[in-house]
PDB file of C-alpha atoms in Angstrom:
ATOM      1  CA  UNK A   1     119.496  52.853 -70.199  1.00 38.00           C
ATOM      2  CA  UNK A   2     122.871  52.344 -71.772  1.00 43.00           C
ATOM      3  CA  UNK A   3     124.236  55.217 -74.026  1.00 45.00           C
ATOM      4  CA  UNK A   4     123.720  52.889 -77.139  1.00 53.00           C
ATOM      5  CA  UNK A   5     120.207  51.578 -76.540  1.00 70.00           C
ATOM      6  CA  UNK A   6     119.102  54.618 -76.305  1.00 73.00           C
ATOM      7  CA  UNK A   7     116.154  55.412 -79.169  1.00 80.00           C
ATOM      8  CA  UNK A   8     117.842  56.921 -81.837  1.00 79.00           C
ATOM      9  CA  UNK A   9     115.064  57.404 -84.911  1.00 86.00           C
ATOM     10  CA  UNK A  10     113.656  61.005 -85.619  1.00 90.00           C
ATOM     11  CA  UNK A  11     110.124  61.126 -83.498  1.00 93.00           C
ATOM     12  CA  UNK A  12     108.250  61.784 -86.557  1.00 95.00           C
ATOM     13  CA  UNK A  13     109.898  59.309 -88.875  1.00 95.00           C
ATOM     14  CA  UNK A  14     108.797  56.691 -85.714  1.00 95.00           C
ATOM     15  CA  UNK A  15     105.290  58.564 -86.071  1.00 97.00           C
ATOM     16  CA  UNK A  16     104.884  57.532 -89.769  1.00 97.00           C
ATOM     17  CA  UNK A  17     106.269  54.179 -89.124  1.00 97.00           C
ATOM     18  CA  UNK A  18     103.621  53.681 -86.034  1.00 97.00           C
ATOM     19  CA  UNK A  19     100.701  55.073 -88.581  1.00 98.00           C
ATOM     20  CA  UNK A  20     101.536  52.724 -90.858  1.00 97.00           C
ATOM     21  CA  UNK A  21     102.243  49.572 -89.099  1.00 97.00           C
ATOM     22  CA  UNK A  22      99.937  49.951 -86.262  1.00 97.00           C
ATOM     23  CA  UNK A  23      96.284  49.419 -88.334  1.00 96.00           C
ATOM     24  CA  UNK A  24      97.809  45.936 -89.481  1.00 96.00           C
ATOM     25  CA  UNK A  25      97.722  44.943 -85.562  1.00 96.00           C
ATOM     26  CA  UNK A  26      94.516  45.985 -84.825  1.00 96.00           C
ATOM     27  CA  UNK A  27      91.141  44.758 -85.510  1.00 90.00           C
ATOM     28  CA  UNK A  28      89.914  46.062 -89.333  1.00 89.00           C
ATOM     29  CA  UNK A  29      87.204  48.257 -87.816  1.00 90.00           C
ATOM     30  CA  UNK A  30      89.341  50.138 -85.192  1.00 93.00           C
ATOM     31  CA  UNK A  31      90.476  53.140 -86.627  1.00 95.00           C
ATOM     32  CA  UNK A  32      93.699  54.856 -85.217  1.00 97.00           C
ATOM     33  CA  UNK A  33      95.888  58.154 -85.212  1.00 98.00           C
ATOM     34  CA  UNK A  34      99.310  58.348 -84.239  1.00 98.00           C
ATOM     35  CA  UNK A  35     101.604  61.575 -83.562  1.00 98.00           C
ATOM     36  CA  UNK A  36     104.175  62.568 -81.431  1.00 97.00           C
ATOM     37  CA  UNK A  37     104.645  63.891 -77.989  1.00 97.00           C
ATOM     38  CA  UNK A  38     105.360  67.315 -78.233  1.00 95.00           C
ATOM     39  CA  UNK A  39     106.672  67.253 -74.425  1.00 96.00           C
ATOM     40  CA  UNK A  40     108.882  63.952 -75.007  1.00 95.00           C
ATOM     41  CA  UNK A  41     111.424  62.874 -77.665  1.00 92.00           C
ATOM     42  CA  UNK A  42     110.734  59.173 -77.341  1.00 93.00           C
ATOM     43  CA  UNK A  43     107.021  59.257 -76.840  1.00 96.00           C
ATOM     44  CA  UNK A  44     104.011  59.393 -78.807  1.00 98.00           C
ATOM     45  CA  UNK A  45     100.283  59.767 -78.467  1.00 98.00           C
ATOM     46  CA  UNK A  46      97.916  57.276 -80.003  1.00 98.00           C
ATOM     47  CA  UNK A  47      94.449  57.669 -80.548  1.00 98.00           C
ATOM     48  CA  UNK A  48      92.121  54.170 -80.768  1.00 97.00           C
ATOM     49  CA  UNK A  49      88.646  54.631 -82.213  1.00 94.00           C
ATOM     50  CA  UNK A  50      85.828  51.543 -81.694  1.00 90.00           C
ATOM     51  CA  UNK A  51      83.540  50.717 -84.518  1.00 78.00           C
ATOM     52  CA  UNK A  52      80.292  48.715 -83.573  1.00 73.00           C
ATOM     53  CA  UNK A  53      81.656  49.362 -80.000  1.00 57.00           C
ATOM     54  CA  UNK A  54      79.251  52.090 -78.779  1.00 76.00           C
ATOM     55  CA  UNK A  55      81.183  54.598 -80.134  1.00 85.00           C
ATOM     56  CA  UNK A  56      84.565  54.118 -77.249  1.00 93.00           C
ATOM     57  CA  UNK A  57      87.948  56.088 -77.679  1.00 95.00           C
ATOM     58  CA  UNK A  58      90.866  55.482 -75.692  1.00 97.00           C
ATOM     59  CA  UNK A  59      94.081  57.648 -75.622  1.00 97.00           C
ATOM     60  CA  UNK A  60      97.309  56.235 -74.767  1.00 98.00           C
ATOM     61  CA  UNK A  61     100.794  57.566 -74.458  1.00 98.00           C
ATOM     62  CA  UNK A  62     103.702  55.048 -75.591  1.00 98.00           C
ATOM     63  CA  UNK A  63     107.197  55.787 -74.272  1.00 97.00           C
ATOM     64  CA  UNK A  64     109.766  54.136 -75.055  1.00 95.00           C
ATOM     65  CA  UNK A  65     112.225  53.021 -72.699  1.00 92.00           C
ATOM     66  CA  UNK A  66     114.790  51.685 -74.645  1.00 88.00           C
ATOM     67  CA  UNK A  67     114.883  51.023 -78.174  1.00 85.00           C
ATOM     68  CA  UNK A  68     113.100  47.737 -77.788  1.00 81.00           C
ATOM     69  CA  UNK A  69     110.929  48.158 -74.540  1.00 88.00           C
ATOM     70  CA  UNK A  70     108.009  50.772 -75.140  1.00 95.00           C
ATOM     71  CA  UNK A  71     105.831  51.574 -71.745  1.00 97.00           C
ATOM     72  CA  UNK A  72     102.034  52.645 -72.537  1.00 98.00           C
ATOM     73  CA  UNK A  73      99.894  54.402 -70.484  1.00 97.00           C
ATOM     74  CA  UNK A  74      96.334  54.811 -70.705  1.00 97.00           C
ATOM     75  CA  UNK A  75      95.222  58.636 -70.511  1.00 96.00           C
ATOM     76  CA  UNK A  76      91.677  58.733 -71.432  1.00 95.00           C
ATOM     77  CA  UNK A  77      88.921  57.289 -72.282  1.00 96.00           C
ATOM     78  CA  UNK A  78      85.593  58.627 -74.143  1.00 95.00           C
ATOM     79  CA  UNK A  79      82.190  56.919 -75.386  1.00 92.00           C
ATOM     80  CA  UNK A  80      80.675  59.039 -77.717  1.00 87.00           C
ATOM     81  CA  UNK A  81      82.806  62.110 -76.760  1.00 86.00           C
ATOM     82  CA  UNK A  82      81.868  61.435 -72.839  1.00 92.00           C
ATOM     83  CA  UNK A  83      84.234  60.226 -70.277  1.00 92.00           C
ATOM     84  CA  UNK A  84      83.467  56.892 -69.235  1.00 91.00           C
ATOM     85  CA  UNK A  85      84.914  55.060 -66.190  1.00 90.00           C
ATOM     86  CA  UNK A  86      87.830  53.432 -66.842  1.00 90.00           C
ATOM     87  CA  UNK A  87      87.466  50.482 -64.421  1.00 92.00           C
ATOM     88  CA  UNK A  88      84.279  48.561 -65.807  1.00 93.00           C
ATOM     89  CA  UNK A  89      85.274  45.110 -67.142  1.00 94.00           C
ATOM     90  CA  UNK A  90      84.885  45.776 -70.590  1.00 89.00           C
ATOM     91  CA  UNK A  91      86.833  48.577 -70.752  1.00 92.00           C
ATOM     92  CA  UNK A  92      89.551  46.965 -69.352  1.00 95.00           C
ATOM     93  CA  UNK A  93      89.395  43.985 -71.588  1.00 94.00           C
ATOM     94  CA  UNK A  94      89.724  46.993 -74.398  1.00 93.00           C
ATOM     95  CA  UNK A  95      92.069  48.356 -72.882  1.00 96.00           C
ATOM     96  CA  UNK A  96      94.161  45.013 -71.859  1.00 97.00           C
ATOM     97  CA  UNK A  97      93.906  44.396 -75.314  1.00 95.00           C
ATOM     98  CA  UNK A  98      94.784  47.189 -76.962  1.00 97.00           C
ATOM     99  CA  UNK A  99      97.914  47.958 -74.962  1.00 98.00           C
ATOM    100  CA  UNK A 100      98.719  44.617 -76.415  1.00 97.00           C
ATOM    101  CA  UNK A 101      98.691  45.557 -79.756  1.00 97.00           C
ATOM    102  CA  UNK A 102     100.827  48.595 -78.896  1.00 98.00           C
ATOM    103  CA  UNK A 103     103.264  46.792 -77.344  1.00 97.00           C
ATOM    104  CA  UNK A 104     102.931  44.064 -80.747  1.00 96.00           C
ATOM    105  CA  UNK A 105     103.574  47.340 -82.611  1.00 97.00           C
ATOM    106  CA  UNK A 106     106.347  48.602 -81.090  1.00 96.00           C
ATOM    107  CA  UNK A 107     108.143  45.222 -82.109  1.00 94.00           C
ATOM    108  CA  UNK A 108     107.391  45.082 -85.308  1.00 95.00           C
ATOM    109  CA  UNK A 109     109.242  47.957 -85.403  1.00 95.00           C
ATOM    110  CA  UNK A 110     112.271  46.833 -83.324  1.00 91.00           C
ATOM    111  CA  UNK A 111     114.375  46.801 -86.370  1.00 89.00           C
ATOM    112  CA  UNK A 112     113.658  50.513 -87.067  1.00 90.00           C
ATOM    113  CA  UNK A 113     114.250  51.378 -83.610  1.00 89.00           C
ATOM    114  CA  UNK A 114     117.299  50.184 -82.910  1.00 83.00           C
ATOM    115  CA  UNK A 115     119.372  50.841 -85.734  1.00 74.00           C
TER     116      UNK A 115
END
């Protein structure tokens, strides 16, 4: 990563600005909670709640590369406060689709992020 693409916002001013714009990019039933890595500068840790979905939660951890490019990883995932495996087809068309709306969120916020 070149010197000036580096990510250059405060962590928590990116954590207000993911809280805010990430609920418009989800579905209106998903509930979410966003806050930063305490080990990493340019990460942050979102949680994804299911409504109507048997109850599913799925952590992720969104790093960003650059100040465009923002890698997610999927950490966990929980129905009803259980571990669940994370290879059954519909949770990986969850999670398929929610590390798409991370990755939508992350450039709606390209213009804060690489300023």
């Amino acid at each position: 990563m070149s010197k000036s693409d580096q990510l250059s916002i405060d962590q928590q001013e990116l954590v207000q600005a993911w809280s805010r714009t990430l609920p418009d990019v989800l579905d209106a039933s998903d509930q979410a909670k966003v806050w930063a890595d305490e080990a990493q500068a340019n990460a942050l840790r979102v949680h994804i709640t299911t409504a109507g979905r048997n109850l599913y939660s799925f952590d992720f951890k969104c790093t960003y590369v650059d100040s465009r490019e923002v890698k997610v990883e999927l950490v966990d995932v929980e129905r009803d406060g259980n571990n669940v495996d994370e290879r059954t087809e519909i949770i990986q068309t969850l999670v398929d689709d929610y590390v798409r709306h991370l990755h939508e969120c992350a450039q709606q916020l390209h213009a804060l992020t690489s300023r």
